[in-house]
mmCIF file of C-alpha atoms in Angstrom:
data_model
loop_
_atom_site.group_PDB
_atom_site.id
_atom_site.type_symbol
_atom_site.label_atom_id
_atom_site.label_comp_id
_atom_site.label_asym_id
_atom_site.label_seq_id
_atom_site.Cartn_x
_atom_site.Cartn_y
_atom_site.Cartn_z
ATOM 1 C CA MET A 1 0.000 0.000 0.000
ATOM 2 C CA LYS A 2 1.010 3.624 -0.483
ATOM 3 C CA PHE A 3 0.496 5.933 2.489
ATOM 4 C CA LEU A 4 0.871 9.727 2.491
ATOM 5 C CA LEU A 5 1.589 11.218 5.936
ATOM 6 C CA LEU A 6 1.154 14.933 6.643
ATOM 7 C CA THR A 7 2.839 16.286 9.755
ATOM 8 C CA GLN A 8 4.316 19.698 10.519
ATOM 9 C CA TYR A 9 6.873 18.082 12.835
ATOM 10 C CA TYR A 10 9.289 15.323 11.870
ATOM 11 C CA LEU A 11 12.847 14.122 12.445
ATOM 12 C CA PRO A 12 15.382 15.477 13.264
ATOM 13 C CA GLU A 13 13.021 17.475 15.524
ATOM 14 C CA SER A 14 12.708 15.843 18.936
ATOM 15 C CA GLY A 15 9.133 16.644 19.997
ATOM 16 C CA SER A 16 6.532 13.966 20.708
ATOM 17 C CA ALA A 17 4.715 14.596 17.393
ATOM 18 C CA SER A 18 7.950 14.153 15.445
ATOM 19 C CA ILE A 19 8.883 10.968 17.269
ATOM 20 C CA LYS A 20 5.405 9.485 16.969
ATOM 21 C CA MET A 21 5.008 10.151 13.253
ATOM 22 C CA SER A 22 8.529 8.982 12.442
ATOM 23 C CA GLU A 23 7.964 5.723 14.289
ATOM 24 C CA LEU A 24 4.691 5.153 12.432
ATOM 25 C CA ALA A 25 6.294 5.970 9.059
ATOM 26 C CA GLU A 26 9.289 3.732 9.704
ATOM 27 C CA TYR A 27 7.113 0.856 10.901
ATOM 28 C CA LEU A 28 4.940 0.979 7.779
ATOM 29 C CA THR A 29 8.033 1.256 5.569
ATOM 30 C CA ASN A 30 9.643 -1.749 7.241
ATOM 31 C CA LYS A 31 6.454 -3.730 6.598
ATOM 32 C CA GLY A 32 6.913 -3.170 2.861
ATOM 33 C CA HIS A 33 4.584 -0.199 2.322
ATOM 34 C CA HIS A 34 5.541 2.886 0.306
ATOM 35 C CA VAL A 35 5.407 5.848 2.689
ATOM 36 C CA SER A 36 5.814 9.532 1.821
ATOM 37 C CA VAL A 37 5.998 12.157 4.560
ATOM 38 C CA ILE A 38 5.158 15.804 3.857
ATOM 39 C CA THR A 39 6.691 18.044 6.495
ATOM 40 C CA GLY A 40 8.386 21.404 7.016
ATOM 41 C CA PHE A 41 12.022 22.346 7.362
ATOM 42 C CA PRO A 42 13.081 21.418 10.921
ATOM 43 C CA ASN A 43 12.919 24.323 13.381
ATOM 44 C CA TYR A 44 11.009 23.134 16.479
ATOM 45 C CA PRO A 45 11.131 24.124 19.332
ATOM 46 C CA HIS A 46 13.434 27.161 19.058
ATOM 47 C CA GLY A 47 12.069 28.610 15.811
ATOM 48 C CA LYS A 48 15.416 28.427 14.032
ATOM 49 C CA ILE A 49 16.102 26.207 11.041
ATOM 50 C CA TYR A 50 18.452 23.350 11.895
ATOM 51 C CA ASP A 51 22.060 23.269 10.724
ATOM 52 C CA GLY A 52 22.436 21.369 7.478
ATOM 53 C CA TYR A 53 19.101 22.587 6.090
ATOM 54 C CA LYS A 54 18.314 25.558 3.879
ATOM 55 C CA MET A 55 14.827 26.764 2.980
ATOM 56 C CA LYS A 56 13.883 25.808 -0.592
ATOM 57 C CA LEU A 57 10.704 25.410 -2.646
ATOM 58 C CA TYR A 58 10.918 21.753 -1.686
ATOM 59 C CA TYR A 59 13.579 19.285 -0.614
ATOM 60 C CA LYS A 60 13.539 15.496 -0.876
ATOM 61 C CA GLU A 61 15.481 13.200 1.429
ATOM 62 C CA LYS A 62 15.332 9.722 2.935
ATOM 63 C CA ILE A 63 15.378 9.247 6.687
ATOM 64 C CA ASN A 64 15.620 5.664 7.933
ATOM 65 C CA GLY A 65 14.203 4.436 4.639
ATOM 66 C CA VAL A 66 11.230 6.837 4.625
ATOM 67 C CA ASN A 67 10.665 9.232 1.715
ATOM 68 C CA VAL A 68 10.501 12.750 3.158
ATOM 69 C CA ILE A 69 9.433 15.836 1.208
ATOM 70 C CA ARG A 70 10.087 19.133 2.979
ATOM 71 C CA VAL A 71 8.226 22.289 2.018
ATOM 72 C CA PRO A 72 8.767 25.872 3.227
ATOM 73 C CA LEU A 73 6.806 27.426 6.068
ATOM 74 C CA TYR A 74 6.839 30.629 8.093
ATOM 75 C CA ILE A 75 9.257 30.085 10.978
ATOM 76 C CA THR A 76 8.922 32.007 14.234
ATOM 77 C CA ASP A 77 10.474 31.835 17.690
ATOM 78 C CA LYS A 78 7.321 33.429 19.155
ATOM 79 C CA ARG A 79 5.595 30.120 19.918
ATOM 80 C CA TYR A 80 3.340 31.643 22.577
ATOM 81 C CA SER A 81 2.042 34.394 20.291
ATOM 82 C CA PHE A 82 -1.337 33.443 18.816
ATOM 83 C CA LYS A 83 -0.783 35.668 15.784
ATOM 84 C CA PHE A 84 2.610 34.284 14.805
ATOM 85 C CA ARG A 85 1.658 30.705 15.604
ATOM 86 C CA MET A 86 -1.371 30.946 13.305
ATOM 87 C CA ILE A 87 0.812 32.293 10.502
ATOM 88 C CA ASN A 88 3.194 29.404 11.098
ATOM 89 C CA HIS A 89 0.414 26.790 10.932
ATOM 90 C CA THR A 90 -1.467 28.290 7.975
ATOM 91 C CA SER A 91 1.719 28.661 5.935
ATOM 92 C CA PHE A 92 2.402 24.946 6.265
ATOM 93 C CA MET A 93 -1.238 24.145 5.559
ATOM 94 C CA ILE A 94 -0.797 25.812 2.156
ATOM 95 C CA THR A 95 2.639 24.453 1.258
ATOM 96 C CA SER A 96 1.759 20.926 2.415
ATOM 97 C CA ILE A 97 -0.813 20.828 -0.404
ATOM 98 C CA TYR A 98 1.721 21.312 -3.171
ATOM 99 C CA GLY A 99 4.129 19.009 -1.324
ATOM 100 C CA SER A 100 1.428 16.343 -1.481
ATOM 101 C CA LEU A 101 0.963 16.975 -5.210
ATOM 102 C CA ILE A 102 4.714 16.494 -5.687
ATOM 103 C CA ALA A 103 4.434 13.164 -3.840
ATOM 104 C CA GLY A 104 1.699 11.992 -6.212
ATOM 105 C CA LYS A 105 -1.259 9.712 -5.630
ATOM 106 C CA HIS A 106 -1.283 7.389 -2.630
ATOM 107 C CA ASP A 107 -3.882 4.934 -1.368
ATOM 108 C CA LEU A 108 -4.595 6.860 1.845
ATOM 109 C CA VAL A 109 -3.861 10.261 3.385
ATOM 110 C CA TYR A 110 -2.999 10.359 7.106
ATOM 111 C CA TYR A 111 -2.447 13.594 9.026
ATOM 112 C CA TYR A 112 -1.386 14.520 12.543
ATOM 113 C CA SER A 113 -3.191 17.200 14.566
ATOM 114 C CA PRO A 114 -2.353 19.656 16.045
ATOM 115 C CA PRO A 115 -2.210 21.732 13.960
ATOM 116 C CA LEU A 116 -5.833 21.151 12.947
ATOM 117 C CA PHE A 117 -5.222 23.121 9.736
ATOM 118 C CA LEU A 118 -3.733 19.998 8.159
ATOM 119 C CA GLY A 119 -7.263 18.574 8.128
ATOM 120 C CA LEU A 120 -8.099 21.001 5.309
ATOM 121 C CA SER A 121 -4.944 20.095 3.369
ATOM 122 C CA ALA A 122 -5.596 16.366 3.748
ATOM 123 C CA TRP A 123 -9.251 16.746 2.700
ATOM 124 C CA LEU A 124 -8.286 18.594 -0.485
ATOM 125 C CA ILE A 125 -5.678 15.976 -1.396
ATOM 126 C CA GLY A 126 -8.177 13.230 -0.614
ATOM 127 C CA ARG A 127 -10.709 14.852 -2.948
ATOM 128 C CA ILE A 128 -8.170 15.338 -5.727
ATOM 129 C CA TYR A 129 -7.034 11.717 -5.683
ATOM 130 C CA ARG A 130 -10.327 10.227 -4.427
ATOM 131 C CA VAL A 131 -8.732 8.386 -1.536
ATOM 132 C CA PRO A 132 -9.756 8.118 2.152
ATOM 133 C CA VAL A 133 -8.424 10.498 4.797
ATOM 134 C CA VAL A 134 -7.522 9.572 8.385
ATOM 135 C CA GLY A 135 -6.746 12.145 11.079
ATOM 136 C CA GLU A 136 -4.858 11.478 14.299
ATOM 137 C CA PHE A 137 -5.874 13.886 17.064
ATOM 138 C CA ASN A 138 -3.555 14.214 20.038
ATOM 139 C CA ASP A 139 -5.183 17.391 21.334
ATOM 140 C CA LEU A 140 -8.452 19.220 20.799
ATOM 141 C CA TRP A 141 -8.351 22.556 19.030
ATOM 142 C CA PRO A 142 -9.610 25.246 19.561
ATOM 143 C CA GLN A 143 -10.605 24.161 23.080
ATOM 144 C CA ALA A 144 -7.018 24.219 24.344
ATOM 145 C CA PRO A 145 -6.063 27.781 23.260
ATOM 146 C CA ILE A 146 -9.483 29.113 24.329
ATOM 147 C CA GLN A 147 -9.228 27.607 27.817
ATOM 148 C CA MET A 148 -5.658 28.880 28.098
ATOM 149 C CA GLY A 149 -6.890 32.385 27.302
ATOM 150 C CA ILE A 150 -4.892 32.606 24.053
ATOM 151 C CA ILE A 151 -8.052 33.063 21.949
ATOM 152 C CA LYS A 152 -10.288 35.708 23.509
ATOM 153 C CA ASN A 153 -12.161 37.304 20.598
ATOM 154 C CA ASN A 154 -15.686 35.853 20.311
ATOM 155 C CA MET A 155 -15.747 36.116 16.520
ATOM 156 C CA ILE A 156 -12.475 34.193 16.244
ATOM 157 C CA LYS A 157 -13.864 31.561 18.619
ATOM 158 C CA LYS A 158 -16.931 31.052 16.406
ATOM 159 C CA ILE A 159 -14.807 30.754 13.275
ATOM 160 C CA ALA A 160 -12.450 28.323 15.020
ATOM 161 C CA PHE A 161 -15.290 26.046 16.169
ATOM 162 C CA LYS A 162 -16.855 26.070 12.693
ATOM 163 C CA PHE A 163 -13.504 25.118 11.183
ATOM 164 C CA GLU A 164 -13.108 22.341 13.756
ATOM 165 C CA ARG A 165 -16.500 20.833 12.880
ATOM 166 C CA PHE A 166 -15.735 21.160 9.161
ATOM 167 C CA VAL A 167 -12.503 19.171 9.592
ATOM 168 C CA TYR A 168 -14.184 16.455 11.665
ATOM 169 C CA HIS A 169 -16.986 16.067 9.129
ATOM 170 C CA LYS A 170 -14.645 15.965 6.130
ATOM 171 C CA THR A 171 -12.165 13.500 7.652
ATOM 172 C CA ASP A 172 -13.262 9.923 6.964
ATOM 173 C CA PHE A 173 -11.876 8.419 10.180
ATOM 174 C CA LEU A 174 -10.800 10.117 13.400
ATOM 175 C CA PHE A 175 -8.142 8.353 15.518
ATOM 176 C CA PHE A 176 -7.779 9.235 19.218
ATOM 177 C CA TYR A 177 -5.682 7.794 22.019
ATOM 178 C CA SER A 178 -7.894 9.532 24.584
ATOM 179 C CA GLU A 179 -11.438 8.461 25.350
ATOM 180 C CA THR A 180 -11.978 11.917 26.849
ATOM 181 C CA HIS A 181 -11.154 13.573 23.518
ATOM 182 C CA ARG A 182 -13.190 11.059 21.551
ATOM 183 C CA SER A 183 -16.271 11.556 23.731
ATOM 184 C CA ALA A 184 -15.969 15.342 23.426
ATOM 185 C CA VAL A 185 -15.970 15.125 19.632
ATOM 186 C CA ILE A 186 -18.939 12.734 19.563
ATOM 187 C CA SER A 187 -20.858 15.132 21.831
ATOM 188 C CA GLU A 188 -20.425 17.782 19.115
ATOM 189 C CA GLY A 189 -22.468 15.674 16.716
ATOM 190 C CA ILE A 190 -19.742 13.655 14.977
ATOM 191 C CA LYS A 191 -20.845 10.097 14.191
ATOM 192 C CA GLU A 192 -19.362 7.599 16.620
ATOM 193 C CA ARG A 193 -18.621 5.086 13.841
ATOM 194 C CA LYS A 194 -16.088 7.563 12.394
ATOM 195 C CA THR A 195 -14.092 7.609 15.622
ATOM 196 C CA GLU A 196 -11.623 5.008 16.870
ATOM 197 C CA ILE A 197 -9.339 4.578 19.872
ATOM 198 C CA HIS A 198 -5.726 3.645 19.166
ATOM 199 C CA PRO A 199 -3.537 3.918 22.265
ATOM 200 C CA LEU A 200 -0.201 5.648 22.519
ATOM 201 C CA TRP A 201 2.773 3.374 22.134
ATOM 202 C CA ILE A 202 6.256 2.964 23.542
ATOM 203 C CA SER A 203 9.146 0.751 22.461
ATOM 204 C CA THR A 204 9.377 -1.594 25.427
ATOM 205 C CA ASP A 205 12.554 -3.028 23.861
ATOM 206 C CA GLU A 206 14.295 0.351 23.913
ATOM 207 C CA PHE A 207 12.835 1.600 27.194
ATOM 208 C CA LYS A 208 13.713 -1.158 29.610
ATOM 209 C CA PRO A 209 15.984 -1.475 32.675
ATOM 210 C CA VAL A 210 19.685 -1.437 31.784
ATOM 211 C CA SER A 211 22.506 -3.347 33.476
ATOM 212 C CA LYS A 212 23.629 -2.521 37.000
ATOM 213 C CA GLU A 213 27.091 -1.805 35.617
ATOM 214 C CA LEU A 214 25.789 1.026 33.414
ATOM 215 C CA VAL A 215 23.692 2.388 36.278
ATOM 216 C CA ASN A 216 26.581 2.295 38.747
ATOM 217 C CA ASN A 217 28.920 3.953 36.250
ATOM 218 C CA LEU A 218 26.435 6.785 35.658
ATOM 219 C CA ARG A 219 25.738 7.296 39.339
ATOM 220 C CA ARG A 220 29.456 7.311 40.086
ATOM 221 C CA SER A 221 30.201 9.842 37.342
ATOM 222 C CA PHE A 222 27.699 12.311 38.836
ATOM 223 C CA GLY A 223 28.428 11.530 42.477
ATOM 224 C CA TRP A 224 25.015 9.992 43.102
ATOM 225 C CA GLU A 225 26.228 6.951 45.063
ATOM 226 C CA ASN A 226 24.006 6.111 48.038
ATOM 227 C CA LYS A 227 21.441 8.698 46.959
ATOM 228 C CA PHE A 228 17.684 8.250 46.493
ATOM 229 C CA ILE A 229 17.060 9.818 43.094
ATOM 230 C CA VAL A 230 13.768 11.518 42.208
ATOM 231 C CA MET A 231 14.074 12.204 38.478
ATOM 232 C CA TYR A 232 12.188 14.169 35.839
ATOM 233 C CA ALA A 233 13.289 13.742 32.218
ATOM 234 C CA GLY A 234 11.894 15.659 29.267
ATOM 235 C CA TYR A 235 10.798 19.063 28.057
ATOM 236 C CA ILE A 236 10.873 21.792 30.708
ATOM 237 C CA GLY A 237 7.989 24.129 29.933
ATOM 238 C CA LYS A 238 5.140 25.879 31.715
ATOM 239 C CA ALA A 239 2.652 23.045 31.151
ATOM 240 C CA GLN A 240 4.935 20.612 33.003
ATOM 241 C CA GLY A 241 4.513 22.535 36.252
ATOM 242 C CA LEU A 242 7.959 21.607 37.593
ATOM 243 C CA ASP A 243 8.064 24.485 40.068
ATOM 244 C CA ILE A 244 6.279 22.152 42.488
ATOM 245 C CA LEU A 245 9.330 19.887 42.480
ATOM 246 C CA ILE A 246 11.526 22.792 43.580
ATOM 247 C CA GLY A 247 9.092 23.527 46.406
ATOM 248 C CA VAL A 248 9.175 19.903 47.529
ATOM 249 C CA ALA A 249 12.986 19.895 47.378
ATOM 250 C CA LYS A 250 12.941 22.838 49.798
ATOM 251 C CA ARG A 251 10.656 20.919 52.162
ATOM 252 C CA LEU A 252 12.871 17.827 52.047
ATOM 253 C CA ARG A 253 16.256 19.551 52.113
ATOM 254 C CA ASN A 254 17.071 17.945 55.469
ATOM 255 C CA GLU A 255 16.632 14.449 53.992
ATOM 256 C CA LYS A 256 20.263 14.323 52.920
ATOM 257 C CA LYS A 257 19.950 11.146 50.856
ATOM 258 C CA ILE A 258 17.089 12.397 48.646
ATOM 259 C CA LEU A 259 18.280 14.105 45.474
ATOM 260 C CA PHE A 260 16.125 15.741 42.777
ATOM 261 C CA ILE A 261 17.383 15.465 39.187
ATOM 262 C CA LEU A 262 15.877 17.319 36.202
ATOM 263 C CA VAL A 263 17.082 16.079 32.823
ATOM 264 C CA GLY A 264 16.273 18.158 29.739
ATOM 265 C CA ASP A 265 15.872 21.670 28.431
ATOM 266 C CA GLY A 266 13.071 24.137 27.750
ATOM 267 C CA PRO A 267 11.904 27.732 28.257
ATOM 268 C CA GLU A 268 11.244 27.295 31.995
ATOM 269 C CA LYS A 269 14.641 25.843 32.829
ATOM 270 C CA GLU A 270 16.255 29.234 33.545
ATOM 271 C CA ASN A 271 13.446 30.198 35.924
ATOM 272 C CA LEU A 272 13.794 26.918 37.823
ATOM 273 C CA LEU A 273 17.580 27.318 37.993
ATOM 274 C CA LYS A 274 17.181 30.828 39.359
ATOM 275 C CA LYS A 275 14.661 29.693 41.968
ATOM 276 C CA THR A 276 16.956 26.850 43.026
ATOM 277 C CA GLN A 277 19.865 29.251 43.457
ATOM 278 C CA GLU A 278 17.774 31.768 45.391
ATOM 279 C CA LEU A 279 16.683 29.029 47.807
ATOM 280 C CA ASN A 280 20.254 27.677 47.952
ATOM 281 C CA LEU A 281 19.053 24.137 47.273
ATOM 282 C CA GLU A 282 21.928 21.685 47.061
ATOM 283 C CA ASN A 283 19.544 18.743 46.588
ATOM 284 C CA VAL A 284 18.454 19.813 43.089
ATOM 285 C CA LYS A 285 20.622 19.139 40.031
ATOM 286 C CA PHE A 286 20.037 19.973 36.368
ATOM 287 C CA ILE A 287 21.311 17.744 33.563
ATOM 288 C CA PRO A 288 21.302 18.915 29.905
ATOM 289 C CA PHE A 289 19.178 17.303 27.195
ATOM 290 C CA GLN A 290 20.137 13.683 26.540
ATOM 291 C CA THR A 291 19.770 11.616 23.389
ATOM 292 C CA LYS A 292 17.113 8.926 23.101
ATOM 293 C CA GLU A 293 19.847 6.286 23.385
ATOM 294 C CA LYS A 294 21.128 7.623 26.711
ATOM 295 C CA ILE A 295 17.778 8.316 28.368
ATOM 296 C CA PRO A 296 17.137 4.670 29.453
ATOM 297 C CA ILE A 297 20.431 4.728 31.390
ATOM 298 C CA PHE A 298 19.428 7.898 33.230
ATOM 299 C CA LEU A 299 15.933 6.571 33.960
ATOM 300 C CA SER A 300 17.402 3.302 35.234
ATOM 301 C CA ALA A 301 19.622 5.283 37.592
ATOM 302 C CA ALA A 302 16.562 6.837 39.258
ATOM 303 C CA ASP A 303 14.677 5.399 42.225
ATOM 304 C CA VAL A 304 11.399 7.106 41.365
ATOM 305 C CA LEU A 305 10.335 8.941 38.195
ATOM 306 C CA PHE A 306 8.301 12.135 38.263
ATOM 307 C CA ALA A 307 5.816 13.645 35.804
ATOM 308 C CA SER A 308 3.475 16.589 36.111
ATOM 309 C CA LEU A 309 0.815 18.429 34.109
ATOM 310 C CA LYS A 310 -0.537 21.795 35.207
ATOM 311 C CA PRO A 311 -4.249 21.271 36.000
ATOM 312 C CA ALA A 312 -6.511 22.577 33.218
ATOM 313 C CA PRO A 313 -9.767 21.361 31.602
ATOM 314 C CA HIS A 314 -8.144 20.817 28.192
ATOM 315 C CA ARG A 315 -5.497 18.531 29.744
ATOM 316 C CA LEU A 316 -7.925 16.025 31.271
ATOM 317 C CA GLY A 317 -7.563 13.778 28.234
ATOM 318 C CA THR A 318 -3.789 14.151 27.963
ATOM 319 C CA ILE A 319 -1.307 11.389 28.766
ATOM 320 C CA PRO A 320 2.313 12.595 28.494
ATOM 321 C CA ALA A 321 4.429 10.227 26.389
ATOM 322 C CA LYS A 322 7.052 10.216 29.148
ATOM 323 C CA VAL A 323 4.602 8.441 31.472
ATOM 324 C CA LEU A 324 4.606 5.393 29.170
ATOM 325 C CA ALA A 325 8.405 5.510 28.982
ATOM 326 C CA TYR A 326 8.584 5.660 32.779
ATOM 327 C CA MET A 327 6.247 2.684 33.126
ATOM 328 C CA SER A 328 8.237 0.685 30.600
ATOM 329 C CA MET A 329 11.417 1.277 32.640
ATOM 330 C CA GLY A 330 9.996 -0.671 35.568
ATOM 331 C CA LYS A 331 10.350 2.221 38.016
ATOM 332 C CA PRO A 332 7.717 3.576 40.442
ATOM 333 C CA LEU A 333 5.982 6.739 39.251
ATOM 334 C CA LEU A 334 5.013 9.930 41.010
ATOM 335 C CA CYS A 335 2.580 12.108 39.077
ATOM 336 C CA VAL A 336 0.796 15.373 39.614
ATOM 337 C CA ALA A 337 -2.009 15.072 37.100
ATOM 338 C CA GLN A 338 -5.736 14.702 36.623
ATOM 339 C CA GLY A 339 -8.008 12.925 34.164
ATOM 340 C CA GLU A 340 -6.702 10.074 32.046
ATOM 341 C CA THR A 341 -3.132 10.234 33.369
ATOM 342 C CA ALA A 342 -4.348 9.867 36.940
ATOM 343 C CA ASN A 343 -6.652 7.017 35.908
ATOM 344 C CA LEU A 344 -3.781 5.225 34.159
ATOM 345 C CA ILE A 345 -1.532 5.414 37.230
ATOM 346 C CA LYS A 346 -4.302 4.031 39.450
ATOM 347 C CA LYS A 347 -5.417 1.328 37.007
ATOM 348 C CA SER A 348 -1.892 0.057 36.364
ATOM 349 C CA GLY A 349 -0.781 0.244 40.003
ATOM 350 C CA SER A 350 2.465 1.791 38.755
ATOM 351 C CA GLY A 351 2.793 4.615 41.242
ATOM 352 C CA ILE A 352 1.144 7.392 43.197
ATOM 353 C CA ASP A 353 -0.850 10.215 41.609
ATOM 354 C CA ILE A 354 -1.430 13.525 43.379
ATOM 355 C CA ASN A 355 -4.422 15.091 41.625
ATOM 356 C CA GLU A 356 -3.636 18.608 42.816
ATOM 357 C CA GLU A 357 -0.598 20.855 43.131
ATOM 358 C CA ASP A 358 0.018 20.120 46.792
ATOM 359 C CA GLU A 359 3.658 20.217 47.934
ATOM 360 C CA ASN A 360 2.829 18.571 51.231
ATOM 361 C CA LYS A 361 1.085 15.567 49.644
ATOM 362 C CA LEU A 362 3.849 15.151 47.074
ATOM 363 C CA SER A 363 6.487 15.263 49.828
ATOM 364 C CA GLU A 364 4.614 12.562 51.748
ATOM 365 C CA ALA A 365 4.366 10.400 48.621
ATOM 366 C CA ILE A 366 8.123 10.663 48.006
ATOM 367 C CA LEU A 367 8.894 9.711 51.601
ATOM 368 C CA LYS A 368 6.480 6.778 51.376
ATOM 369 C CA ILE A 369 8.296 5.291 48.381
ATOM 370 C CA TYR A 370 11.681 6.205 49.883
ATOM 371 C CA LYS A 371 10.935 4.244 53.058
ATOM 372 C CA ASP A 372 9.062 1.293 51.512
ATOM 373 C CA LYS A 373 11.374 -0.525 49.071
ATOM 374 C CA GLU A 374 8.946 -3.417 48.696
ATOM 375 C CA LEU A 375 6.150 -1.054 47.596
ATOM 376 C CA ALA A 376 8.499 0.704 45.175
ATOM 377 C CA ALA A 377 9.548 -2.606 43.602
ATOM 378 C CA LYS A 378 5.926 -3.717 43.234
ATOM 379 C CA MET A 379 4.954 -0.463 41.505
ATOM 380 C CA GLY A 380 7.854 -0.841 39.106
ATOM 381 C CA VAL A 381 6.875 -4.396 38.192
ATOM 382 C CA ASN A 382 3.242 -3.348 37.710
ATOM 383 C CA GLY A 383 4.210 -0.478 35.403
ATOM 384 C CA ARG A 384 6.490 -2.574 33.200
ATOM 385 C CA LYS A 385 3.876 -5.337 32.916
ATOM 386 C CA TYR A 386 1.103 -2.894 31.996
ATOM 387 C CA ALA A 387 3.237 -1.091 29.406
ATOM 388 C CA THR A 388 4.265 -4.306 27.640
ATOM 389 C CA GLU A 389 0.680 -5.569 27.596
ATOM 390 C CA TYR A 390 -1.147 -2.444 26.402
ATOM 391 C CA PHE A 391 1.357 0.048 24.960
ATOM 392 C CA ASP A 392 4.050 -2.046 23.285
ATOM 393 C CA LYS A 393 4.973 -0.380 19.992
ATOM 394 C CA GLU A 394 4.842 -3.535 17.874
ATOM 395 C CA LYS A 395 1.395 -4.489 19.171
ATOM 396 C CA VAL A 396 -0.171 -1.037 18.754
ATOM 397 C CA LEU A 397 1.358 -0.244 15.361
ATOM 398 C CA SER A 398 0.459 -3.654 13.918
ATOM 399 C CA LYS A 399 -3.199 -2.944 14.716
ATOM 400 C CA ILE A 400 -2.962 0.544 13.172
ATOM 401 C CA GLU A 401 -1.344 -0.932 10.052
ATOM 402 C CA ARG A 402 -4.156 -3.474 9.637
ATOM 403 C CA ARG A 403 -6.746 -0.743 10.111
ATOM 404 C CA LEU A 404 -5.150 1.574 7.548
ATOM 405 C CA ILE A 405 -5.050 -1.252 4.992
ATOM 406 C CA GLU A 406 -8.736 -1.936 5.620
ATOM 407 C CA ILE A 407 -9.627 1.728 5.198
ATOM 408 C CA ALA A 408 -7.516 2.086 2.045
ATOM 409 C CA LYS A 409 -9.260 -0.937 0.543
ATOM 410 C CA GLY A 410 -12.652 0.578 1.362
ATOM 411 C CA ASN A 411 -13.633 -1.793 4.176
#
């Protein structure tokens, strides 16, 4: 089969959208399908085009066997500006159309949202070639920017909701990983038979406990011997709400064996560093961004893994990809989250979820796992077992592949 994938984000960008779409494209390619990816020139998250790339009318390359066609788009470093972000998204919506025409006819068009604008591009290409269109929705738009206060004008809100309904109606099949998101779309009048749940996935072969030798070497190199490590690894932004971890570190500063490690980069890192210095916290350490190959070693060196999502209505259906990676590592989890993330932690028995930003409760949860090694080990085993059973990459992607073949054949 020939599959055309539309995504604004793709390798070598390191965001979750890029990783997810690249893994899907590579899986389908390895199964013998012809896959073409239409994407932009890499610039996420800093809004600067990557070294080795130069903006052109289009650029063809192969990445891990996948045919990639890059088209120009408006690049901005003002990611939190509604105006500039809309220009960024709409520019790619337009150029992705001619990129798709360059790719030629395929048996099925598949697009990743956000941005929702790609729904219009995919629909037009689907009409031109008379092939089915599938959309993968990892977030609901415009609900998220409206609830965040980014979109305030009532006229713009009305236009945004009309566009959203247009995209849902024109897309043949809507894929969600979140039942919360799926239910919200159905409540807007979209036929349930058009919607499907396909869970997130994680490579349980890549994200698994590493040898004690590698762990001991890493701990020794950073001076973490005989320490109880509470670790966060990933993007450091506002939505992650990591300021609570600094507050907890202040509360537990007298527990000399407990050490807080933040691995990664992002716009909030400087603020957290400054706060740590102002409070003179010696129990908080920052580690730069690490490659995907090194991350399992760092996660294995931790005693408990931490994730957080700032409470907000539009995040109730969100499950951070790092939570699945944490579970797959066989380590106990500590989460500050609500909705589907909280439900997953409870259902899997993989850790403790604090459903509110409460430093006292989070401190108590850390001490509980710190003092109860048997409980910590049980949580880790539960998480690894649940991840391999429900989120294993091979299992999830094989089901998606079968479904896409069915859709392309008109079943």
